[in-house]
PDB file of C-alpha atoms and ligand atoms in Angstrom:
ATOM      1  CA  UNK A   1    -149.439 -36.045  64.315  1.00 74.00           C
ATOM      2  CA  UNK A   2    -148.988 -39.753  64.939  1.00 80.00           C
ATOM      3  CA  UNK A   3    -145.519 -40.020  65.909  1.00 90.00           C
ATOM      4  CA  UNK A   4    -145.087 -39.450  69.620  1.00 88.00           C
ATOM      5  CA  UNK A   5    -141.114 -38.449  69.511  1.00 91.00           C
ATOM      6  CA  UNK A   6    -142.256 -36.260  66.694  1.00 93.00           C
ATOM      7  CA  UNK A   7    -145.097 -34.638  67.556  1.00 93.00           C
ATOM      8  CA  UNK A   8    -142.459 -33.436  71.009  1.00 94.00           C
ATOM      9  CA  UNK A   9    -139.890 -32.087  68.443  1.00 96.00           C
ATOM     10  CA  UNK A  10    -142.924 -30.244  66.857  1.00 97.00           C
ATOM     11  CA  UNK A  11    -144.050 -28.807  70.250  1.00 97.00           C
ATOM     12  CA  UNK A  12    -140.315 -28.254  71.809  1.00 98.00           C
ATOM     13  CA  UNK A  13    -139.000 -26.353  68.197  1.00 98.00           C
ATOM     14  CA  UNK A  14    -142.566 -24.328  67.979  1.00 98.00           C
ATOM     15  CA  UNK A  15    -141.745 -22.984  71.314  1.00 98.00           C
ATOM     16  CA  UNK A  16    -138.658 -22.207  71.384  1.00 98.00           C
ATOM     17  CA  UNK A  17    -139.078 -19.278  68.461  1.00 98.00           C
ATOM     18  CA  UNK A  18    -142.631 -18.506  69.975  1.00 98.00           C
ATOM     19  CA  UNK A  19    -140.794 -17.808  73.350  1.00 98.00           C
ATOM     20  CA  UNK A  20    -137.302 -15.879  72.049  1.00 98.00           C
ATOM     21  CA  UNK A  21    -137.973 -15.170  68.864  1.00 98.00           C
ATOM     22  CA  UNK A  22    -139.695 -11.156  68.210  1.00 98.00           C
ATOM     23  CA  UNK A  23    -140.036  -9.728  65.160  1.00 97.00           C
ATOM     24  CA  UNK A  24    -136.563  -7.744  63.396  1.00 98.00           C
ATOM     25  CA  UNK A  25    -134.544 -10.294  64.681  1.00 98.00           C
ATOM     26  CA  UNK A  26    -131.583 -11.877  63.321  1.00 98.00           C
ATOM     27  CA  UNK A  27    -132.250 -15.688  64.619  1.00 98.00           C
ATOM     28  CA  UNK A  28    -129.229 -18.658  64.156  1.00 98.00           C
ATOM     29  CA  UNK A  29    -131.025 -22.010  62.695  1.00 99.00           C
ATOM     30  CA  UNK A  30    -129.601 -25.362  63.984  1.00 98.00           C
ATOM     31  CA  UNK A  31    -129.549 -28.792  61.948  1.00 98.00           C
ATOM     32  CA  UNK A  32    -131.355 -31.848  62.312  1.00 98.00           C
ATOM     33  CA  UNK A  33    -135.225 -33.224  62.983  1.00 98.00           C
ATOM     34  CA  UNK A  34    -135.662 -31.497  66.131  1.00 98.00           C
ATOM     35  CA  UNK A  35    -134.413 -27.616  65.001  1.00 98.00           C
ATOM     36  CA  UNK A  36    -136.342 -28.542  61.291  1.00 98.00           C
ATOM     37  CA  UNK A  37    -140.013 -27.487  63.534  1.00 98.00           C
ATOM     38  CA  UNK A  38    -137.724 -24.381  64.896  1.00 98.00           C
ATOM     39  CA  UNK A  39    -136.905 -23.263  61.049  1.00 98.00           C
ATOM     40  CA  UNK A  40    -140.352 -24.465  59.629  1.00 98.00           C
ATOM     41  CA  UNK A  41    -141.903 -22.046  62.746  1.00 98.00           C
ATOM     42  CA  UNK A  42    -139.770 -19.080  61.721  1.00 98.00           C
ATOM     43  CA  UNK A  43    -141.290 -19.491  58.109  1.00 98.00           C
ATOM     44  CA  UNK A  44    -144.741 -19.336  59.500  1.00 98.00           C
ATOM     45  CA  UNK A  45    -143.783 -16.119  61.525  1.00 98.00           C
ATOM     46  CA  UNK A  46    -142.197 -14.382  58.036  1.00 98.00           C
ATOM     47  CA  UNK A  47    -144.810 -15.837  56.172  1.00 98.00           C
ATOM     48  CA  UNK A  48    -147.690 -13.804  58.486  1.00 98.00           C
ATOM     49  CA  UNK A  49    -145.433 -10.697  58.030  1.00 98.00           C
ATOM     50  CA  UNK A  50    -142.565 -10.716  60.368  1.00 98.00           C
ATOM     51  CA  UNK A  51    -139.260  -9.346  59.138  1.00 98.00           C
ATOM     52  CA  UNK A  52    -137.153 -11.961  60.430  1.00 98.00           C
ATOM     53  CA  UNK A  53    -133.343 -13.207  59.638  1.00 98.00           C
ATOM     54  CA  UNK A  54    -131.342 -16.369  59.758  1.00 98.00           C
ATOM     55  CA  UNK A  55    -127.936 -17.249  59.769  1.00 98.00           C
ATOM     56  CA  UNK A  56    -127.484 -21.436  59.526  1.00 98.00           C
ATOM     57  CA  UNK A  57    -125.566 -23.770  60.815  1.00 98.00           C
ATOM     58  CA  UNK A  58    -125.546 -25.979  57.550  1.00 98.00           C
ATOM     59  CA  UNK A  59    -126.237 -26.536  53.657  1.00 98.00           C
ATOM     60  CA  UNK A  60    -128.991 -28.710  54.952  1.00 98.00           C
ATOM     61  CA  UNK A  61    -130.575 -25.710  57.248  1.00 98.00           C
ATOM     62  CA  UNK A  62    -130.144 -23.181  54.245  1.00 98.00           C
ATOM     63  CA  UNK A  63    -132.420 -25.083  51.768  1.00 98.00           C
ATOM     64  CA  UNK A  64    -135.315 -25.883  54.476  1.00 98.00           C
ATOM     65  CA  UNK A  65    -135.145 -21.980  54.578  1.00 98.00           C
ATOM     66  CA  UNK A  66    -135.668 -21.216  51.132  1.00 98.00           C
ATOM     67  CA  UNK A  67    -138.371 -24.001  51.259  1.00 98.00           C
ATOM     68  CA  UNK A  68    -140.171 -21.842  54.252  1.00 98.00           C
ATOM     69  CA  UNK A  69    -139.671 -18.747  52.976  1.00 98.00           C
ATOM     70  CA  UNK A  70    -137.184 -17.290  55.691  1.00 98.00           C
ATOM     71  CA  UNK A  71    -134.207 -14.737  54.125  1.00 98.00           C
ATOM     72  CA  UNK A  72    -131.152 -16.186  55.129  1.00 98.00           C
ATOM     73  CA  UNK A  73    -127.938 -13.643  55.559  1.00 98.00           C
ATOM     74  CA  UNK A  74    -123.824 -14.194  55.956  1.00 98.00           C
ATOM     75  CA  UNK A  75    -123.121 -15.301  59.338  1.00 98.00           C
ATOM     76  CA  UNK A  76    -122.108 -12.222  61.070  1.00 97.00           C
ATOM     77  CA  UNK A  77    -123.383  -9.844  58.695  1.00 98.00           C
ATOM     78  CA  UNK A  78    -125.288  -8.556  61.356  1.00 98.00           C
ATOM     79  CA  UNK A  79    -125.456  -9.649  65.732  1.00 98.00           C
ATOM     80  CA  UNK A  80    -127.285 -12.957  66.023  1.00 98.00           C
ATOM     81  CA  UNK A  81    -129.968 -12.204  68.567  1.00 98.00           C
ATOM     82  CA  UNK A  82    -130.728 -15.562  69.454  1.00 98.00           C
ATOM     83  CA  UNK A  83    -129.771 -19.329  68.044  1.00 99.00           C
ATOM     84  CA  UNK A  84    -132.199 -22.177  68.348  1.00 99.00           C
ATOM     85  CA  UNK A  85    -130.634 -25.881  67.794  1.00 98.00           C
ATOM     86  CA  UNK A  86    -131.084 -29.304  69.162  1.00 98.00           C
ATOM     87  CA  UNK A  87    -128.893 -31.762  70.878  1.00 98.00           C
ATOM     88  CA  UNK A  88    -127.781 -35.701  70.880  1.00 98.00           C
ATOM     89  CA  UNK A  89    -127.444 -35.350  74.793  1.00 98.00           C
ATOM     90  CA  UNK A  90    -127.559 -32.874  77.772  1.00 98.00           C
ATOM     91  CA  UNK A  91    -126.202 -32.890  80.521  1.00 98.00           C
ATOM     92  CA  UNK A  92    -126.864 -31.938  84.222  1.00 98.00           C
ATOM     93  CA  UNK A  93    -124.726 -28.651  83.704  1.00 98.00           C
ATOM     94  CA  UNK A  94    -126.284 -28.427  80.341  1.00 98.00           C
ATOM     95  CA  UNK A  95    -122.932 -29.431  78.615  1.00 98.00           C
ATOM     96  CA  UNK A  96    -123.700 -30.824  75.259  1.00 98.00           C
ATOM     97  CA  UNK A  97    -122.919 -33.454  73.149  1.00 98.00           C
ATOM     98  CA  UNK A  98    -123.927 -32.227  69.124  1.00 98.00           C
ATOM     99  CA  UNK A  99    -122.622 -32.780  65.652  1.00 98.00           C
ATOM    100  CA  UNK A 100    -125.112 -36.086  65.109  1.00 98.00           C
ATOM    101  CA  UNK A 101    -125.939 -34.044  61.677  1.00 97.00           C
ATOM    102  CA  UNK A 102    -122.086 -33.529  60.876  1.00 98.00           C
ATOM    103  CA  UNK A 103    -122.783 -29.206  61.570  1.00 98.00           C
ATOM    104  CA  UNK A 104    -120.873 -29.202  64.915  1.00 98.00           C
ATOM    105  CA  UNK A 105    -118.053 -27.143  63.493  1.00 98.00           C
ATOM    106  CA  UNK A 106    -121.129 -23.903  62.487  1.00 98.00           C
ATOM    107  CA  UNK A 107    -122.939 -24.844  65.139  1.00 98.00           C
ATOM    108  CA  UNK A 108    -120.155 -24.027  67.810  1.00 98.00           C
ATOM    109  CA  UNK A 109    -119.603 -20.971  65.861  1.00 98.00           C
ATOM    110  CA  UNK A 110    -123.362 -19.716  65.780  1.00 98.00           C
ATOM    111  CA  UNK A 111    -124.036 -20.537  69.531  1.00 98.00           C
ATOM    112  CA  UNK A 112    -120.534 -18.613  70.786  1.00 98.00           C
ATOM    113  CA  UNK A 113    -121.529 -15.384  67.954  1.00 98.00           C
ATOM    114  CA  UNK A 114    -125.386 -15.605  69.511  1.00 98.00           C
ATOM    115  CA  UNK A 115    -126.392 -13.572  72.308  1.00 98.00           C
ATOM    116  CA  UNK A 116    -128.465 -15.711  73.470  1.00 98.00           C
ATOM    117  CA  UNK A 117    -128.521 -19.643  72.551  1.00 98.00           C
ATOM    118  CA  UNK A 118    -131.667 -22.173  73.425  1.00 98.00           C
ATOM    119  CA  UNK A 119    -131.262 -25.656  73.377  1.00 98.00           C
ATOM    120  CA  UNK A 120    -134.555 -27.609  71.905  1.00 98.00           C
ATOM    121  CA  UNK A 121    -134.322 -31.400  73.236  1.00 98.00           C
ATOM    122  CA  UNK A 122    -137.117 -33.935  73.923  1.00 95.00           C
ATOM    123  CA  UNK A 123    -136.441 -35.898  76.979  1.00 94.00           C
ATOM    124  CA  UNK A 124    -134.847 -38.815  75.394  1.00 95.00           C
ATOM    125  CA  UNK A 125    -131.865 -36.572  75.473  1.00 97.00           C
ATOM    126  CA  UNK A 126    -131.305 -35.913  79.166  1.00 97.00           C
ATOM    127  CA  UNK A 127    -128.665 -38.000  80.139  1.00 98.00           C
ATOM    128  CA  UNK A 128    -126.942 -38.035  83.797  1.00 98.00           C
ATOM    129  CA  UNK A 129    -123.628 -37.715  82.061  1.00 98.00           C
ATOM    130  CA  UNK A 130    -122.315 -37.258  78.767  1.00 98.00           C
ATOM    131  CA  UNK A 131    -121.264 -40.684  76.413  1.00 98.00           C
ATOM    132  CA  UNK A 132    -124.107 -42.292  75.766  1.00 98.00           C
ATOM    133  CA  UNK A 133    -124.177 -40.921  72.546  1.00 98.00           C
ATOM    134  CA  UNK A 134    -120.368 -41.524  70.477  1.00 98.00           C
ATOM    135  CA  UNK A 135    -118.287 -37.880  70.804  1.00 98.00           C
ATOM    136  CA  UNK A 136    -118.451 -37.023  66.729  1.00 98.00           C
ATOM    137  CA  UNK A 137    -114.975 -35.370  66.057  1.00 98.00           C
ATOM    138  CA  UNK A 138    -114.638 -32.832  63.043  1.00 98.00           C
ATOM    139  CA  UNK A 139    -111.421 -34.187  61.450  1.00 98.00           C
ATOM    140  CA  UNK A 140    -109.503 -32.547  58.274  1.00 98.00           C
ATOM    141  CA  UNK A 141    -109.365 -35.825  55.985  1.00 98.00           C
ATOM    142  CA  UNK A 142    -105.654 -35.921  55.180  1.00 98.00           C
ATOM    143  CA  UNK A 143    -105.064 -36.428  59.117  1.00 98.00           C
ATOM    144  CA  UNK A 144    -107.637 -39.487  59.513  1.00 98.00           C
ATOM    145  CA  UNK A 145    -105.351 -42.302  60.572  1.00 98.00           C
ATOM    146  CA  UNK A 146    -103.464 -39.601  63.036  1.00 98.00           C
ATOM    147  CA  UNK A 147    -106.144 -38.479  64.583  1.00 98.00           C
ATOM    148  CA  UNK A 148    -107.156 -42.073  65.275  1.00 98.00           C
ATOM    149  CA  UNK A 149    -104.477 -43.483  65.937  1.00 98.00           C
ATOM    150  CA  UNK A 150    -103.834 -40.395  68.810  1.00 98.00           C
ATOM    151  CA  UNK A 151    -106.859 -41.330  69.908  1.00 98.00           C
ATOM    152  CA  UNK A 152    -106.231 -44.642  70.299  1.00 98.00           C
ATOM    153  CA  UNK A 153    -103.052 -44.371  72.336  1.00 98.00           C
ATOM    154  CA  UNK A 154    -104.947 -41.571  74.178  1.00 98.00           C
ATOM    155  CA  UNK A 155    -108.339 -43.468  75.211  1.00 98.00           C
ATOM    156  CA  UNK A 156    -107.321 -47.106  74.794  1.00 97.00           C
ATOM    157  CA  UNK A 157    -110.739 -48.535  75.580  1.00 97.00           C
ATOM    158  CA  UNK A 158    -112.576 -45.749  72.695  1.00 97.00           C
ATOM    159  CA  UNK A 159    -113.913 -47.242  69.654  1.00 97.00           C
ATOM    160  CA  UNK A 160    -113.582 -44.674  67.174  1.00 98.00           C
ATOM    161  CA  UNK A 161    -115.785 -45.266  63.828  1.00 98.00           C
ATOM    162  CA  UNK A 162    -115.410 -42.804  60.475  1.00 98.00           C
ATOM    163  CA  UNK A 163    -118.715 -41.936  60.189  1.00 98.00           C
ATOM    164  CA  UNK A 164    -120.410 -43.233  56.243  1.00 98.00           C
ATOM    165  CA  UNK A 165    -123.247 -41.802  54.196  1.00 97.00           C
ATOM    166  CA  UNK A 166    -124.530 -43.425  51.442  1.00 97.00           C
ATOM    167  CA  UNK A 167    -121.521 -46.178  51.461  1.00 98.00           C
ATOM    168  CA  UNK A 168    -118.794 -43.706  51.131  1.00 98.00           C
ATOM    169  CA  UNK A 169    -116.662 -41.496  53.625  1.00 98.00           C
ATOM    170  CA  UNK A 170    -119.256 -38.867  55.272  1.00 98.00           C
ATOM    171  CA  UNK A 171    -118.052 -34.813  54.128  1.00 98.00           C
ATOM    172  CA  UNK A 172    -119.566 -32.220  56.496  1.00 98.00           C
ATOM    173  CA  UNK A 173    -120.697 -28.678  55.144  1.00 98.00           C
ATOM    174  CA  UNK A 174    -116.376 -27.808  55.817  1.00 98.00           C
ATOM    175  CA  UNK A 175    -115.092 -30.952  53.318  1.00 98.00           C
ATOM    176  CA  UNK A 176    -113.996 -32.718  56.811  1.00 98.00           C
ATOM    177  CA  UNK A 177    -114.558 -36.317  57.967  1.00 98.00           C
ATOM    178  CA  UNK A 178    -116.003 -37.363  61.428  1.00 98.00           C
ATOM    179  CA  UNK A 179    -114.854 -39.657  63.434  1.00 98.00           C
ATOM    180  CA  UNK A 180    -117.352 -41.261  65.994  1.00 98.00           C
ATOM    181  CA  UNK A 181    -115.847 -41.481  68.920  1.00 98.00           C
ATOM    182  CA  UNK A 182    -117.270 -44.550  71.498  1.00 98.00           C
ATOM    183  CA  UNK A 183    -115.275 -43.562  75.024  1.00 98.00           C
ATOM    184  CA  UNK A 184    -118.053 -44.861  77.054  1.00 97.00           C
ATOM    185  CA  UNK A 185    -119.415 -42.676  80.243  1.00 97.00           C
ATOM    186  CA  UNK A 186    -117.696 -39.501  79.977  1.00 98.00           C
ATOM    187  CA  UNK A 187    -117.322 -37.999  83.374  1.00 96.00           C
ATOM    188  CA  UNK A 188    -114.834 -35.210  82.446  1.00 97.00           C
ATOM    189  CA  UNK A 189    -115.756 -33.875  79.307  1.00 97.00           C
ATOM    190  CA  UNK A 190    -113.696 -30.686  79.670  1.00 98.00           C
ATOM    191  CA  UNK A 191    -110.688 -32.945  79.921  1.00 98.00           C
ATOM    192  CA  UNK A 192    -111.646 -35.214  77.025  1.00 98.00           C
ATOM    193  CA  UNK A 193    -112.452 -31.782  74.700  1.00 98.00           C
ATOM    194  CA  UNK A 194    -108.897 -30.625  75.422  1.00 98.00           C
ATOM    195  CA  UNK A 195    -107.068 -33.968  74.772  1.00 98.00           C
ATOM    196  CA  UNK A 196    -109.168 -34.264  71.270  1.00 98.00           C
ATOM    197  CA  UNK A 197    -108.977 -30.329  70.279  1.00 98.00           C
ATOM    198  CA  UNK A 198    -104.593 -31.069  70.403  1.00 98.00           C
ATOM    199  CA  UNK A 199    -104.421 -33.257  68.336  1.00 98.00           C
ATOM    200  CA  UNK A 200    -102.994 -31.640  65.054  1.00 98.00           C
ATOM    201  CA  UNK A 201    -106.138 -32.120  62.696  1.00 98.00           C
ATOM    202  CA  UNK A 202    -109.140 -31.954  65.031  1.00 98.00           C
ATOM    203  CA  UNK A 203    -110.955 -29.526  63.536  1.00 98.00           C
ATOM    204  CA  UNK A 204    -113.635 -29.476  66.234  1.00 98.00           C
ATOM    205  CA  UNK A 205    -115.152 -31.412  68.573  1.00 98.00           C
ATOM    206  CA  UNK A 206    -118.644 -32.503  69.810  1.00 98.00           C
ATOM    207  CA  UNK A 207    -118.935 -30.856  73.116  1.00 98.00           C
ATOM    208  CA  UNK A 208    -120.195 -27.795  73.769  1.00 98.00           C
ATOM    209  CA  UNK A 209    -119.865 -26.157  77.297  1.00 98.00           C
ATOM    210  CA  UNK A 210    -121.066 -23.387  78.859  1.00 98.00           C
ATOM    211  CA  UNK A 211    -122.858 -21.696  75.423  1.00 98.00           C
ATOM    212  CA  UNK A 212    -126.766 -22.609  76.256  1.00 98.00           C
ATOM    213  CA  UNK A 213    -128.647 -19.847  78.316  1.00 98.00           C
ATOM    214  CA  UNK A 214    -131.602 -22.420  78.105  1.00 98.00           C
ATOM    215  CA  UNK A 215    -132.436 -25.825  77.567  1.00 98.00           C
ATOM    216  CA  UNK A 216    -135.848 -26.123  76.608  1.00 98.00           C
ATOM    217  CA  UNK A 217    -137.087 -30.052  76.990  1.00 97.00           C
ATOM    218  CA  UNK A 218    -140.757 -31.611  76.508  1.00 93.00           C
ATOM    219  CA  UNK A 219    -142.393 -33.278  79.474  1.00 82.00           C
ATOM    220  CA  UNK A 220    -146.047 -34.435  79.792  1.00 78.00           C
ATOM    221  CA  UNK A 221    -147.072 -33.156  76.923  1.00 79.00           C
ATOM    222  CA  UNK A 222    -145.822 -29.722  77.647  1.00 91.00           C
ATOM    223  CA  UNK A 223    -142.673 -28.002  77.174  1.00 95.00           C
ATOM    224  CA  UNK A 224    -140.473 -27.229  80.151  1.00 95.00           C
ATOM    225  CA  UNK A 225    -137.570 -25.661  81.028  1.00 95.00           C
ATOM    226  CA  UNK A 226    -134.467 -27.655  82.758  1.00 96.00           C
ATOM    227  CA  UNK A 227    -132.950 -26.537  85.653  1.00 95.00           C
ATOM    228  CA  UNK A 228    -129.421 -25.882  85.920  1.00 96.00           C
ATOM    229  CA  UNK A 229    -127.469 -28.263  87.915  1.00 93.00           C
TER     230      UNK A 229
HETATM  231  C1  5RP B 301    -126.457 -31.692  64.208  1.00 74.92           C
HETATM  232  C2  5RP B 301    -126.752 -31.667  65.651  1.00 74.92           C
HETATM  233  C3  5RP B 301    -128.171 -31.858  66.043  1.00 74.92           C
HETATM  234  O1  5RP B 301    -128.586 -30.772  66.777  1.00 74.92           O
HETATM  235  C4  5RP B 301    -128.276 -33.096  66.863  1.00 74.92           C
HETATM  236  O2  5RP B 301    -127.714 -34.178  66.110  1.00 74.92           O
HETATM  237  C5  5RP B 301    -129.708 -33.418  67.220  1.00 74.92           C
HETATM  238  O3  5RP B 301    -130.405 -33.756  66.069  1.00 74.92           O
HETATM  239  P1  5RP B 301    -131.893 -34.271  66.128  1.00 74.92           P
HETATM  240  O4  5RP B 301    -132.726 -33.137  66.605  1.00 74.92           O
HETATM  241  O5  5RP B 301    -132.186 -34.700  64.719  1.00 74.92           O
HETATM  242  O6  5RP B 301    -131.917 -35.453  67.087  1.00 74.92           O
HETATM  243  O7  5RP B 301    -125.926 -31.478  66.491  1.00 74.92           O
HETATM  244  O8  5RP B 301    -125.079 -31.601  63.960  1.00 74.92           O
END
């Protein structure tokens, strides 16, 4: 594989499911470039004879399935052993910042319902603290100009941006807008999540804390694990 960045999502996603995934399990699929080599290895696994599960985190994740061949079932139709998704950032604690595809909102849901959830990230997404990448915020459309104007007298110096595909207003898997959320250096995320999660129409928000059990990152050509801060 040419691409660099690619050929690290290819090596990070592959072992993530080569490491946690065994055979009769029930496995959660994230979204995005990074978790597509985690669903596309999960094919290869059912395709040599595995009986393997997914539940997904998104319309996107469901039809890369049924391209690879992997069953997909209900979420919660049976326990999730393990859920395998990427990230736009992590942080020293391993607190996230996700929801770059729009799937926050499942993804949450999959990583809390998972017994165990691994993090698949190639090094570009180690940050020292989260805000680098803008906070996307899962908001019910009929709220829009609430939420940001809340947010506005909340975080005076965040540039909030509704997020557009295609020229028009951006829909995640839920019907709900996202609002990208510029607040700079975040250096107390916890604080910012509960600010954002009251105002009345945040459906979710982009930060995820305490849900990974391991971050798996690629490094010199290899694929390591981080260390917990
Ligand atoms: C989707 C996500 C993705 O996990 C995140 O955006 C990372 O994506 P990629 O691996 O394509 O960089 O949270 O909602």
């Amino acid at each position: 594989m040419s691409d660099p960045k690619e050929a690290a999502k290819r090596l990070v996603g592959f072992a993530a499911v080569d490491r946690y995934v065994q055979a009769g399990m029930c496995v959660g699929l994230g979204t995005g470039t990074t978790a597509y080599w985690a669903i596309k290895r999960t094919g290869e696994r059912v395709a040599a004879g595995e009986k393997l599960e997914a539940v997904v985190t998104s319309a996107a994740t469901e039809k890369l399935c049924v391209e690879f061949g992997v069953p997909v079932i209900p979420f919660m139709s049976r326990d999730i052993d393990v859920a395998i998704d990427g990230a736009d950032e992590v942080a020293p604690d391993w607190s996230l910042t996700k929801g770059g595809g729009g799937a926050l909102f499942r993804e949450k849901a999959i990583a809390i319902a998972a017994r165990r959830f691994i993090v698949i990230v190639d090094d570009s997404k180690v940050v020292d603290q989260l805000g680098r990448f803008p906070t996307p915020v899962e908001v019910v459309p009929f709220t829009l100009s609430w939420v940001q104007r809340q947010i506005a007298d909340q975080f005076p110096t965040a540039k909030t941006t509704e997020r557009v595909r295609d020229g028009r207003p951006y829909r995640t898997d839920n019907g709900n807008a996202i609002l990208d959320c510029a607040f700079g250096s975040i250096p107390d995320p916890r604080g910012v999540d509960a600010v954002l999660k009251a105002i009345h129409g945040v459906l979710d928000v982009g930060l995820f804390f305490d849900l990974a059990h391991a971050v798996l990152c690629t490094a010199d050509q290899g694929v390591g694990e981080l260390v917990k801060a």
